[in-house]
mmCIF file of C-alpha atoms in Angstrom:
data_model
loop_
_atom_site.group_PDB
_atom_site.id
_atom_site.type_symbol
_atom_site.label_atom_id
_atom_site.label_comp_id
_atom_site.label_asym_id
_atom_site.label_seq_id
_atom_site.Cartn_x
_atom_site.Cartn_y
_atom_site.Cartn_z
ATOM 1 C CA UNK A 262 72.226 67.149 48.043
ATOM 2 C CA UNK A 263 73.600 63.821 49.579
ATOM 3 C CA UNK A 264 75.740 65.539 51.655
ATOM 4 C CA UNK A 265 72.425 67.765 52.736
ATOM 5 C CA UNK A 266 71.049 64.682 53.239
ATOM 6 C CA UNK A 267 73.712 62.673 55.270
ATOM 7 C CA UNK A 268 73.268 65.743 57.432
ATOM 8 C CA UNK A 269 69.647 65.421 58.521
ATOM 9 C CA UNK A 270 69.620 62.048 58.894
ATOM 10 C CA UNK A 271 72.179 62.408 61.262
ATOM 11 C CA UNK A 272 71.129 65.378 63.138
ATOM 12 C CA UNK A 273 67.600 63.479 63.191
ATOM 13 C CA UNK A 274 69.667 60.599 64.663
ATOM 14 C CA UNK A 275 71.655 62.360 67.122
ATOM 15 C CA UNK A 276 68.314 64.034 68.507
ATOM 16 C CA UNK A 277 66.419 61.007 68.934
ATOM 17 C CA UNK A 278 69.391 59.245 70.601
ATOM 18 C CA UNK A 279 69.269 63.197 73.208
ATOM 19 C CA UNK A 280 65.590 62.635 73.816
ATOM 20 C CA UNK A 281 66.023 58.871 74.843
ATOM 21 C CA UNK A 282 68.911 59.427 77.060
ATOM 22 C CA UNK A 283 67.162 62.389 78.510
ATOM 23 C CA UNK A 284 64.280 59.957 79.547
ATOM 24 C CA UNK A 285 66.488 57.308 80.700
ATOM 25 C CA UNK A 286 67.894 59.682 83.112
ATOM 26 C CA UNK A 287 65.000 61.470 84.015
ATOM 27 C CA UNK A 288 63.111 58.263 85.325
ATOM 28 C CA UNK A 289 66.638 57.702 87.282
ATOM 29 C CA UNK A 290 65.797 61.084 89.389
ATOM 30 C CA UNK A 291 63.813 60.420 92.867
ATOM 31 C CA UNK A 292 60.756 61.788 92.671
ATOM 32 C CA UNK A 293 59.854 64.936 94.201
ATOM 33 C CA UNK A 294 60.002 65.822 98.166
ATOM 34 C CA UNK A 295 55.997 66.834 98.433
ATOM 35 C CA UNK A 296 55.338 63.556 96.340
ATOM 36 C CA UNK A 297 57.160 60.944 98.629
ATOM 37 C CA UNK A 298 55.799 63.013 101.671
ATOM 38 C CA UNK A 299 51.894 62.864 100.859
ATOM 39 C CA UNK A 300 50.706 59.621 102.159
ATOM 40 C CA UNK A 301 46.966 58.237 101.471
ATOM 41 C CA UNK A 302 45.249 59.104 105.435
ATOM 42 C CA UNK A 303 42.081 58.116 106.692
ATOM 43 C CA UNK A 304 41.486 60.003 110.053
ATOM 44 C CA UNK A 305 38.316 59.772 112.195
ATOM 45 C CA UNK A 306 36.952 62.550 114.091
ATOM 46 C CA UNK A 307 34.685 62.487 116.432
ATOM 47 C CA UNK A 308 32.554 65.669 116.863
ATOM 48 C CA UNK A 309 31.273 67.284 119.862
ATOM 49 C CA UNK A 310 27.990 67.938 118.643
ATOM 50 C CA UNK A 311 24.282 66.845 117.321
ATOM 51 C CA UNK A 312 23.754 66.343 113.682
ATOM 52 C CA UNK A 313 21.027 68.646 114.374
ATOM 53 C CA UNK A 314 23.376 71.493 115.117
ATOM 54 C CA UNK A 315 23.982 71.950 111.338
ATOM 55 C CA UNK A 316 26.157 74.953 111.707
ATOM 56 C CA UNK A 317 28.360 73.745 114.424
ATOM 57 C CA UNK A 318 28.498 70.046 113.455
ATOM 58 C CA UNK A 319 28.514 71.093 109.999
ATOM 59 C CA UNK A 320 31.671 72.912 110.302
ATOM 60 C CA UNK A 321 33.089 69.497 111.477
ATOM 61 C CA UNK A 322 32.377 68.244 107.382
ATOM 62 C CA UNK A 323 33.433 71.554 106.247
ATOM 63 C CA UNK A 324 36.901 71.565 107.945
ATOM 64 C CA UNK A 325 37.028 67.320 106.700
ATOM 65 C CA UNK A 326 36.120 68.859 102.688
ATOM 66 C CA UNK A 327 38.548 71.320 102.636
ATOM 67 C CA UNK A 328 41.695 69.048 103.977
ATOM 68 C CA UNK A 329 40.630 66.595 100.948
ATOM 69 C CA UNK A 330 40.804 69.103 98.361
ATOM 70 C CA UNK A 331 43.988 70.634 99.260
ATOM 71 C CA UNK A 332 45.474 66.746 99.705
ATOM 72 C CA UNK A 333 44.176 66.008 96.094
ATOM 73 C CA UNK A 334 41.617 63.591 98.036
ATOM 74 C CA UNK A 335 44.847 61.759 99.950
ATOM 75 C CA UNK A 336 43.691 63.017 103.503
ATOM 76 C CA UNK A 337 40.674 61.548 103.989
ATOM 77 C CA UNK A 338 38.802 62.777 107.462
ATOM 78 C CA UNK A 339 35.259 60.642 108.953
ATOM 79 C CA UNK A 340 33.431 62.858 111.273
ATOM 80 C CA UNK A 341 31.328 61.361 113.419
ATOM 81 C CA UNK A 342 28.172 62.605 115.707
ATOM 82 C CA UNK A 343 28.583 63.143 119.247
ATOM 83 C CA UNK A 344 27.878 59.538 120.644
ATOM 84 C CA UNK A 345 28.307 57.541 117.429
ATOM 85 C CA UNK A 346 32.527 56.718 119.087
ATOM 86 C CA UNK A 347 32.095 58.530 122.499
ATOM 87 C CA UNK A 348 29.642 61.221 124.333
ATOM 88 C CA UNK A 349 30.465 64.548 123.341
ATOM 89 C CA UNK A 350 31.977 65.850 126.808
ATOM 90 C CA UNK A 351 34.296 63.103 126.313
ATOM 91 C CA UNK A 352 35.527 63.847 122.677
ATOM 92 C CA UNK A 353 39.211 65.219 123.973
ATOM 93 C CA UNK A 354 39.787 62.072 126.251
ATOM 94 C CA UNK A 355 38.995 60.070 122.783
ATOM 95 C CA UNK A 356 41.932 61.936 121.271
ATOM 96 C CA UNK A 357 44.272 61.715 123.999
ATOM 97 C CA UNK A 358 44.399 58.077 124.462
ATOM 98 C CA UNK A 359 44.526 57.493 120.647
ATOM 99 C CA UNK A 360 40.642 56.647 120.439
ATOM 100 C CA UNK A 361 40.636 58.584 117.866
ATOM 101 C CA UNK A 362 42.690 61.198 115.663
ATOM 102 C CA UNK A 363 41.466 63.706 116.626
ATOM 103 C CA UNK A 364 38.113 65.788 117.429
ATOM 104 C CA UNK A 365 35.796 69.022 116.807
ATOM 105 C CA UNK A 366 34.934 70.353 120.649
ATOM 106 C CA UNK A 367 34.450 73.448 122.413
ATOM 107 C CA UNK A 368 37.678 73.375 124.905
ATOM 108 C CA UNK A 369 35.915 74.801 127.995
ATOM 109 C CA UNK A 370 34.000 71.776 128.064
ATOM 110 C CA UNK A 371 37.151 69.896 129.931
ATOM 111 C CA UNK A 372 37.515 73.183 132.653
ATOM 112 C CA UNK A 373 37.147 70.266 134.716
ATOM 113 C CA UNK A 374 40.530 69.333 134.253
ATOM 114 C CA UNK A 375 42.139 72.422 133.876
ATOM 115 C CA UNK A 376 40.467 75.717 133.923
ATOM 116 C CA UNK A 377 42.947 77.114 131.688
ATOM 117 C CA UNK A 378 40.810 75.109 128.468
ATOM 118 C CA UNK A 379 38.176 77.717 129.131
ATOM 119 C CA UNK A 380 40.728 80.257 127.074
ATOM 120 C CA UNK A 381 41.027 79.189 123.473
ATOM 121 C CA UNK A 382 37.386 79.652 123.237
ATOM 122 C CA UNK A 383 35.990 82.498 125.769
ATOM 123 C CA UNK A 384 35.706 83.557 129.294
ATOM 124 C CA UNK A 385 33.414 85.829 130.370
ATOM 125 C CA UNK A 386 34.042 89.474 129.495
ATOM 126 C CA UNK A 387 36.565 88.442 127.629
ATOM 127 C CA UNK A 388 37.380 88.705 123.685
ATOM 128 C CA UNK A 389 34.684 89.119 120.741
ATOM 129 C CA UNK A 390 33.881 86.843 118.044
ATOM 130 C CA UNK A 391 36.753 89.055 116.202
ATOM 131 C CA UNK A 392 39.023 89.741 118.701
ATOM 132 C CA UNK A 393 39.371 85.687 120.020
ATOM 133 C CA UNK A 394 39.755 84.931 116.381
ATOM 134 C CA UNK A 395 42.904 87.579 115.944
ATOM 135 C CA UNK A 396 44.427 86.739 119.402
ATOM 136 C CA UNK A 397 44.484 83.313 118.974
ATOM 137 C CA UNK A 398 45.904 83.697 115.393
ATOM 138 C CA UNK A 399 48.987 86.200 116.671
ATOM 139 C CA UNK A 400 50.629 84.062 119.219
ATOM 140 C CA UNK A 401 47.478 83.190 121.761
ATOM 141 C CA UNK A 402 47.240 79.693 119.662
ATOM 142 C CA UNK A 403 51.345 79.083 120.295
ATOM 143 C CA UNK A 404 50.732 79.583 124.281
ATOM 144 C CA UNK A 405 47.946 77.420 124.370
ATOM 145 C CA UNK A 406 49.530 74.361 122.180
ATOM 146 C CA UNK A 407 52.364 74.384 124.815
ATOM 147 C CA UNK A 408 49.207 74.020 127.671
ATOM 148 C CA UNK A 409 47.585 71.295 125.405
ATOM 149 C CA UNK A 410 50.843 69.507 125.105
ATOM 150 C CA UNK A 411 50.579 68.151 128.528
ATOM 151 C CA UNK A 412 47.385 66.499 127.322
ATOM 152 C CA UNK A 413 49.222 64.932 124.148
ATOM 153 C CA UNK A 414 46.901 67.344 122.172
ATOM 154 C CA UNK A 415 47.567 70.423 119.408
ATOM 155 C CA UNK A 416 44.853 72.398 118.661
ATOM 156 C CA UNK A 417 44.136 74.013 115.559
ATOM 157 C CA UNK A 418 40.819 77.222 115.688
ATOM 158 C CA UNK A 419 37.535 75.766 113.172
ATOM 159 C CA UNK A 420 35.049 77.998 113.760
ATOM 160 C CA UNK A 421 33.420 80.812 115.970
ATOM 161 C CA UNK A 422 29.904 81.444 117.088
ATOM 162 C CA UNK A 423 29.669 85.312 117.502
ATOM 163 C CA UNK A 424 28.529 86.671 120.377
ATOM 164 C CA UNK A 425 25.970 84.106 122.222
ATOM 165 C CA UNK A 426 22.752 85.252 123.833
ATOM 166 C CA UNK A 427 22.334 85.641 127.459
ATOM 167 C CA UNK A 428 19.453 82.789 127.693
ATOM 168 C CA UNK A 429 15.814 81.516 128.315
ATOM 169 C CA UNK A 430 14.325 82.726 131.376
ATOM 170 C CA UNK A 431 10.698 81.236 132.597
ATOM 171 C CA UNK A 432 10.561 85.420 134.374
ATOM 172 C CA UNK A 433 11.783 88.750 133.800
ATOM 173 C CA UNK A 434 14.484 89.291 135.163
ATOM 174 C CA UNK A 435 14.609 92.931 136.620
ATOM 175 C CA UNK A 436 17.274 93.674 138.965
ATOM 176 C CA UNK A 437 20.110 91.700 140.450
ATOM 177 C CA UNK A 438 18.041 90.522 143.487
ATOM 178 C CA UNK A 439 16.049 88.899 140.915
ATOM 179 C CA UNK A 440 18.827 86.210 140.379
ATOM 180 C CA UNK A 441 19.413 85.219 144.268
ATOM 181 C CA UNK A 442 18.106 81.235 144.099
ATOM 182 C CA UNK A 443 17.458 80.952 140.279
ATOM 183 C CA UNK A 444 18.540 77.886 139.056
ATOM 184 C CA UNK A 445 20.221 77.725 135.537
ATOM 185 C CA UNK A 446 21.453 75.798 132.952
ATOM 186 C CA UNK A 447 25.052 77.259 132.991
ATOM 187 C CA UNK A 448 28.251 75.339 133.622
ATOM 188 C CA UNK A 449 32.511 76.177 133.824
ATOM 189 C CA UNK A 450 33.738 79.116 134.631
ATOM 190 C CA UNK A 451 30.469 81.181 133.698
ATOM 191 C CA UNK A 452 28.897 79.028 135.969
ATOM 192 C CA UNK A 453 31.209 80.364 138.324
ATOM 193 C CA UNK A 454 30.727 83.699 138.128
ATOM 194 C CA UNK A 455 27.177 83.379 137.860
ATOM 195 C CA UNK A 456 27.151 81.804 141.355
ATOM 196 C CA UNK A 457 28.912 84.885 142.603
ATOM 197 C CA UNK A 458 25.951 86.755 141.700
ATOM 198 C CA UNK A 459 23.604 84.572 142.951
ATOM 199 C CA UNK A 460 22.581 82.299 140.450
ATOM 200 C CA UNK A 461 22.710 78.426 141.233
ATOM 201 C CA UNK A 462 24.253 76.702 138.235
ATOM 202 C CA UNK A 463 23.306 73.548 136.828
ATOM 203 C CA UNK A 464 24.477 71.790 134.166
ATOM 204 C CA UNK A 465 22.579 69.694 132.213
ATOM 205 C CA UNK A 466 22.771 68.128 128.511
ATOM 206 C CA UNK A 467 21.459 70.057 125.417
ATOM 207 C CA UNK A 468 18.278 67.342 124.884
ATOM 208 C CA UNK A 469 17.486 67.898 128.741
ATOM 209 C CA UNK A 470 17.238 71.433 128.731
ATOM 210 C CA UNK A 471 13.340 71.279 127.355
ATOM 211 C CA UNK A 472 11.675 69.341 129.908
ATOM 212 C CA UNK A 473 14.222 71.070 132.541
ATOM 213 C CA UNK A 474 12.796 74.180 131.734
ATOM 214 C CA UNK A 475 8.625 72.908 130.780
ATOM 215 C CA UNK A 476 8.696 71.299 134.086
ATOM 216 C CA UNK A 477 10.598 74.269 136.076
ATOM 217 C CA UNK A 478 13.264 72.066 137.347
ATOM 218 C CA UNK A 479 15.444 74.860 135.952
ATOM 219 C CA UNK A 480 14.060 78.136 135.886
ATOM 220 C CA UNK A 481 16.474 79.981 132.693
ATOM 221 C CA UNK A 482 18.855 77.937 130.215
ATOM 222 C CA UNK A 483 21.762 79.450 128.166
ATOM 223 C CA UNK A 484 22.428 78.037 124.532
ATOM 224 C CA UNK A 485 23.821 79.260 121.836
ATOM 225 C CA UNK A 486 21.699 82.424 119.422
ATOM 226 C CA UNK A 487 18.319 82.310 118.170
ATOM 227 C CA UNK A 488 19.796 80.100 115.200
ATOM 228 C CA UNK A 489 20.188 76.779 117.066
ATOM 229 C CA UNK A 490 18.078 78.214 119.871
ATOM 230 C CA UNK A 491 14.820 77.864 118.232
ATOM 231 C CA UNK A 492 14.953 74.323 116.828
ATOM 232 C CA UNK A 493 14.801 73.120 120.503
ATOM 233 C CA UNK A 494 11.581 75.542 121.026
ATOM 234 C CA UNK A 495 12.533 76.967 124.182
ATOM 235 C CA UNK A 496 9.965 80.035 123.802
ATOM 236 C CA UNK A 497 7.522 77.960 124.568
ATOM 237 C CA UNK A 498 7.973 77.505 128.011
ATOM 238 C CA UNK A 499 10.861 80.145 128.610
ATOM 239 C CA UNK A 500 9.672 83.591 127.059
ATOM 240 C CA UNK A 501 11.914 86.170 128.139
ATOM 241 C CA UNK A 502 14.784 85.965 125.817
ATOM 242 C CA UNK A 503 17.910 88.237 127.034
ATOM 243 C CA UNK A 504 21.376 89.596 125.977
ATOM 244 C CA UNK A 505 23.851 89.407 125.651
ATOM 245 C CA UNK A 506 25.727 86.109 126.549
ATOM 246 C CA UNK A 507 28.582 88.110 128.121
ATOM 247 C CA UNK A 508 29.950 84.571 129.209
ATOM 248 C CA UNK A 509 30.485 84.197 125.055
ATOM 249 C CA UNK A 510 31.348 86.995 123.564
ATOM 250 C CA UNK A 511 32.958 84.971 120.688
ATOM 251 C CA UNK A 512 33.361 81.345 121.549
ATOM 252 C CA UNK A 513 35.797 79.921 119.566
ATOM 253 C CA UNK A 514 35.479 76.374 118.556
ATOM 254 C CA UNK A 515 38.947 74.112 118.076
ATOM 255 C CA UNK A 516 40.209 70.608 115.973
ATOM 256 C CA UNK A 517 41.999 68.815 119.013
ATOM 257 C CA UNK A 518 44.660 66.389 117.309
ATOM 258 C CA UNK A 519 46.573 63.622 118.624
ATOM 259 C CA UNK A 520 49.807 65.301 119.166
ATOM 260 C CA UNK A 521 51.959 62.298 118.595
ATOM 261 C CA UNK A 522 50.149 61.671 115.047
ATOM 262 C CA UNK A 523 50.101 65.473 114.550
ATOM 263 C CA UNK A 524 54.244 65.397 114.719
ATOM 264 C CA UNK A 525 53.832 62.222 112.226
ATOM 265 C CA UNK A 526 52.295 64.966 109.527
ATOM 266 C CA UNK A 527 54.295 65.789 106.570
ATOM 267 C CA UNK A 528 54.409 69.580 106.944
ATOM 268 C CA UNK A 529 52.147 69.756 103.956
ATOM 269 C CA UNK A 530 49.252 68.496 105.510
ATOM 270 C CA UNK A 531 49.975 70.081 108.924
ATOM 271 C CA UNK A 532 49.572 73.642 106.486
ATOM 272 C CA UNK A 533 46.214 71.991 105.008
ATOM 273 C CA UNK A 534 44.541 71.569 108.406
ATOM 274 C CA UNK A 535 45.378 75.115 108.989
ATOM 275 C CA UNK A 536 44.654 76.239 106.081
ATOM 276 C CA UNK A 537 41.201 74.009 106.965
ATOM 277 C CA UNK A 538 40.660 75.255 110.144
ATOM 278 C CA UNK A 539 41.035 78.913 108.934
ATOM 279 C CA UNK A 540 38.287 78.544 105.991
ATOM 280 C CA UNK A 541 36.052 76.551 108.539
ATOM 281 C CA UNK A 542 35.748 79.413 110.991
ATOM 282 C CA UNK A 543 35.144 82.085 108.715
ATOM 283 C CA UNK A 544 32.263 79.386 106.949
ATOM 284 C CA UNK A 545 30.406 79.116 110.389
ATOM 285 C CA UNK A 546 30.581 82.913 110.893
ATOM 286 C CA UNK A 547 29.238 83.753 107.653
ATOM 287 C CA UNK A 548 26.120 81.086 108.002
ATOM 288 C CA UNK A 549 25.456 82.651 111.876
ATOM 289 C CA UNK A 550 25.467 86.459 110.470
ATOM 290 C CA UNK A 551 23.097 84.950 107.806
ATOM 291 C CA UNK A 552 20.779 82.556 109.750
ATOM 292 C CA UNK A 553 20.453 84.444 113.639
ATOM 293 C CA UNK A 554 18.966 87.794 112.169
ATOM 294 C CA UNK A 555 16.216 85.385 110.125
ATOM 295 C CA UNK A 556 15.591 83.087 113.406
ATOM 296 C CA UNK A 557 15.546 86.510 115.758
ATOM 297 C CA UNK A 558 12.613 87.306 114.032
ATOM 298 C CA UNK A 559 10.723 84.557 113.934
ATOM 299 C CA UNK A 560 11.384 83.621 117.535
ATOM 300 C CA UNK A 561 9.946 87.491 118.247
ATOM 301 C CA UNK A 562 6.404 86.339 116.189
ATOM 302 C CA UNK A 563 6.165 83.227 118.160
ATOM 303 C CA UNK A 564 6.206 85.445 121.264
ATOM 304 C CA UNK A 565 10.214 85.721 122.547
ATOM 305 C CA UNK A 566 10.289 88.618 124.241
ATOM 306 C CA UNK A 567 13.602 90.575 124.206
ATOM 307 C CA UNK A 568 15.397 92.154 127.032
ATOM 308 C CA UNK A 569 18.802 93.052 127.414
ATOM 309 C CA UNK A 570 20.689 92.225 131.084
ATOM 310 C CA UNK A 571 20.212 95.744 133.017
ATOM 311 C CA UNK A 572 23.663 97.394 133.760
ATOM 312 C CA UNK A 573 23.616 96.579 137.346
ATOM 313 C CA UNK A 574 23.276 93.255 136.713
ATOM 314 C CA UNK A 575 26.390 93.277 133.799
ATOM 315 C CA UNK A 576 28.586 95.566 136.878
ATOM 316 C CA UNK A 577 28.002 92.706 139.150
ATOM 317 C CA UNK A 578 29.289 89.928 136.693
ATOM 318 C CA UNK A 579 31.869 91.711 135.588
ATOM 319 C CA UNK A 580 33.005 92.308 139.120
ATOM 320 C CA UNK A 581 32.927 88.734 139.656
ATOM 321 C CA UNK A 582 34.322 87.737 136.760
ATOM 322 C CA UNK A 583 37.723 89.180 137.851
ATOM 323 C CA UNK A 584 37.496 87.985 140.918
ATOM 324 C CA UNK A 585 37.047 84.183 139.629
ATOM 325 C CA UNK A 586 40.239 85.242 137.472
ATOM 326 C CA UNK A 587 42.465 86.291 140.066
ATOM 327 C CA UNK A 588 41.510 83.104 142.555
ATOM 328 C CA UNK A 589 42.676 80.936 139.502
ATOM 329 C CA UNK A 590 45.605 83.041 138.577
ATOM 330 C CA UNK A 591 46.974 82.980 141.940
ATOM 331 C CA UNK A 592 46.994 78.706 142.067
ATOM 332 C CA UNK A 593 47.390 77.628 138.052
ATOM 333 C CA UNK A 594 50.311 79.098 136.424
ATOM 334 C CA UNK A 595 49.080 77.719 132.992
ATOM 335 C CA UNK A 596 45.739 79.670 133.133
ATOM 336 C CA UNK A 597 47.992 83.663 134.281
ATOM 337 C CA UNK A 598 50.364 82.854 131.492
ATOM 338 C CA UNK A 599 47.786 82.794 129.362
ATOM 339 C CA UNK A 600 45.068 84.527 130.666
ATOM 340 C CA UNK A 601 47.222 88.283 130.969
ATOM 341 C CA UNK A 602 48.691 87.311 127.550
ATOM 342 C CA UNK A 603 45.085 87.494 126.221
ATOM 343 C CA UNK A 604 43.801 90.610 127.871
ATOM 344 C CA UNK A 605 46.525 92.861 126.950
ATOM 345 C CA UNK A 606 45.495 91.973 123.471
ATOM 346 C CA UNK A 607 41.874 92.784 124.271
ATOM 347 C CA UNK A 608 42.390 95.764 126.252
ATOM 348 C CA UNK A 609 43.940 97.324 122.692
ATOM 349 C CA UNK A 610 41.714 95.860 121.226
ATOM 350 C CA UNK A 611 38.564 97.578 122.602
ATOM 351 C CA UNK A 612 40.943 100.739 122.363
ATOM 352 C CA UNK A 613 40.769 100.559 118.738
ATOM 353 C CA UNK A 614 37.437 99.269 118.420
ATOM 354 C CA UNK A 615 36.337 102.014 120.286
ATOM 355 C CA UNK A 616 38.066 104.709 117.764
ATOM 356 C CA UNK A 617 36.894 102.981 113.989
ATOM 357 C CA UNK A 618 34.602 99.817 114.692
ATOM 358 C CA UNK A 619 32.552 100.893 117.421
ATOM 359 C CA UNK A 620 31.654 104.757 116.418
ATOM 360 C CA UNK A 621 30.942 102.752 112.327
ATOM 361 C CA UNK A 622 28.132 100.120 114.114
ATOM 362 C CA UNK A 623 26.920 102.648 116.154
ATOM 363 C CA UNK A 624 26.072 105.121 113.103
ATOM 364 C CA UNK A 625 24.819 102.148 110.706
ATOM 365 C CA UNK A 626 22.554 100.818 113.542
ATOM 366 C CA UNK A 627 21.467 104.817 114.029
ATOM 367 C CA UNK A 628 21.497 104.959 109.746
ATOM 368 C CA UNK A 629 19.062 101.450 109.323
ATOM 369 C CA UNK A 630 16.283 102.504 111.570
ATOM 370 C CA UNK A 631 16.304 105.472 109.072
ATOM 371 C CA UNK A 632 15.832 102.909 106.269
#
C-alpha cells in the first residue's frame, strides 16, 4: 500500500512538473504567422456616389462590413459620400496621390485620361452584367491591374448594375433621323459613338440632369434603371422611357486601391477585400433584380412610356461602336491588349448563351405571360 502510494504521488508529481514545462515552453514559441501579420487598419474610402444612390453607394458599406468581419473587426474601412473628401469624378486622383486609400468609382469615369478605363466596367455592345463579371474574374482583372499600375492603382470588381436602360427622352424617338441634333446627357466613349449617329453629347452631373431636361436644355438623359431612375422623377418632364442601354450592358463597378499600400497588405487581407469585393457585387445584383421590376411598374402608372431603340437605330450604333474601337486600337496599345482579350471572351460567350441561356429566357418570358 505505501509502495502504491509512493507511486502516485510521484507519478502525480512527475505530471505536474510535464504540464509546467510544457507551458514554459509553449509561451517561448513565436506566435503564429496570420497573428503577427494582421495589423489593426483604419482605411478611408471615398465613394463615387450620392447617399441617395442606396444601392450603388450602399455597396460601398457593404464591401467596408464584410472586410471587418473576415479581419475579426481589425480592418476597419470609412466610406465617405461623393464630396464629403473630393467630387466624385475625382475619387481615383484621391487614391493616386495618397488622398486617400482607396475608392468605390465607376472606371470609365477617368476615359479622359485613358480610354482604356472604359473596360473594367463596359463599352458599348460589349459584355452583360454576367459575362463582364466572368471575364473580369478569368484573367480580364490581371490585364487591367497591369494598365492601372501606371496610375499607382489595383483594382478589385464590387458590384454590377445589370443591363442599364437606354434613357429619358422629352420625344419619341422613331427612326435614326430622329437623333440628328438631339442633345443628350451621355458622356465617354458612349458619348462617342452616340455622336457618330448623330446625337450631340453632353455631359452633365446627376443633380443637373432635372432642370436640364424640365427646361429642354437637354432634350433625353441616360441614368442608370428605373430603380435609381425614378427617385430623380425624370417622367415628369421626359416620358418616353427606352431600352436598352446598349452603352451598359453590365457596368461593372470597381474598389481602386492605393497600389503602394495595397503591396503593404498582409496577404490575408489582400484575400478579404476579394473575398469583399466578390460578396459586394453579387449584393448589388440581387437588390437591382429585386428593386427595378417593382420601380418599372410604378414608373409605367405615373405615365413612362416604354419603347425599345428600333433595330435600325441599334445597326447604326453598333456600326459605330466598332469603328470608335478600331480608331483607339490603332493609337493606345493598352486599350487593343485589352479590348480583343475581352471580346474573344464575349464572342463565346454569346455562343453559349445563345445554345442554354438565351433559348431558357426566351421560353420563361413566353411561359409568364401564360401565368
Amino acid at each position: 500500500m505505501t509502495d502504491r502510494r509512493k507511486f502516485l504521488s510521484g507519478a502525480a508529481a512527475t505530471s505536474a512538473g510535464v504540464a509546467a514545462a510544457a507551458v514554459t515552453a509553449a509561451s517561448s514559441f513565436p506566435k503564429p504567422a496570420i497573428a503577427q501579420s494582421t495589423p489593426e487598419l483604419k482605411w478611408r474610402l471615398t465613394s463615387s456616389f450620392p447617399k441617395s444612390l442606396d444601392t450603388i453607394y450602399g455597396t460601398g458599406e457593404t464591401f467596408a462590413k464584410a472586410v471587418s468581419d473576415l479581419t475579426d473587426g481589425k480592418f476597419q474601412i470609412q466610406v465617405f459620400a461623393a464630396g464629403e473628401i473630393v467630387p466624385g469624378l475625382q475619387a481615383a486622383d484621391a487614391v493616386t496621390n495618397g488622398t486617400v486609400e482607396m475608392c468605390h468609382t465607376a472606371s470609365y469615369y477617368f476615359v479622359g485620361k485613358d480610354p482604356t478605363f472604359a473596360l473594367p466596367a463596359n463599352i458599348p455592345f460589349g459584355l452583360n452584367a454576367r459575362g463582364q463579371v466572368g471575364w473580369l474574374t478569368t484573367g480580364g482583372m490581371d490585364l487591367v491591374n497591369e494598365f492601372l499600375a501606371k496610375f499607382n492603382l489595383h483594382g478589385i470588381t464590387c458590384g454590377n448594375t445589370g443591363a442599364q436602360m437606354g434613357g429619358w427622352f422629352r420625344k419619341e424617338i422613331k427612326t435614326l433621323a430622329d437623333l440628328k441634333g438631339l442633345k443628350m446627357r451621355i458622356a465617354g466613349i458612349a458619348g462617342q459613338v452616340m455622336q457618330k449617329i448623330g446625337v450631340v453629347p453632353q455631359q452633365i452631373a446627376g443633380g443637373d440632369i432635372y432642370p436640364a431636361l424640365e427646361k429642354g436644355t437637354i432634350d433625353a438623359a441616360e441614368w442608370v434603371g428605373p430603380y435609381d431612375d425614378e427617385k430623380l422623377g425624370f417622367v415628369k418632364v421626359a416620358p418616353y422611357y427606352y431600352y436598352p442601354g446598349f452603352w451598359e450592358g453590365g457596368p461593372c463597378l470597381h474598389v481602386f486601391v492605393n497600389k503602394q499600400k495595397y503591396e503593404e497588405l498582409p496577404a490575408s487581407y489582400k484575400a478579404a477585400l476579394k473575398a469583399a469585393g466578390d460578396l459586394a457585387t453579387l449584393s448589388m445584383q440581387g437588390k437591382y433584380d429585386l428593386l427595378n421590376p417593382q420601380a418599372l411598374k410604378k414608373l409605367v402608372a405615373q405615365g413612362a412610356q416604354l419603347r425599345p431603340f428600333s433595330a435600325e437605330i441599334l445597326e447604326a450604333a453598333y456600326k459605330a461602336a466598332q469603328e470608335v474601337y478600331a480608331e483607339i486600337s490603332a493609337k493606345n496599345a493598352d486599350f487593343k491588349k485589352i479590348y480583343d482579350h475581352q471580346i474573344a471572351f464575349r464572342n463565346d460567350q454569346y455562343l453559349w448563351w445563345q445554345v442554354a441561356e438565351y433559348t431558357f429566357d426566351s421560353f420563361m418570358i413566353r411561359a409568364r405571360a401564360k401565368g
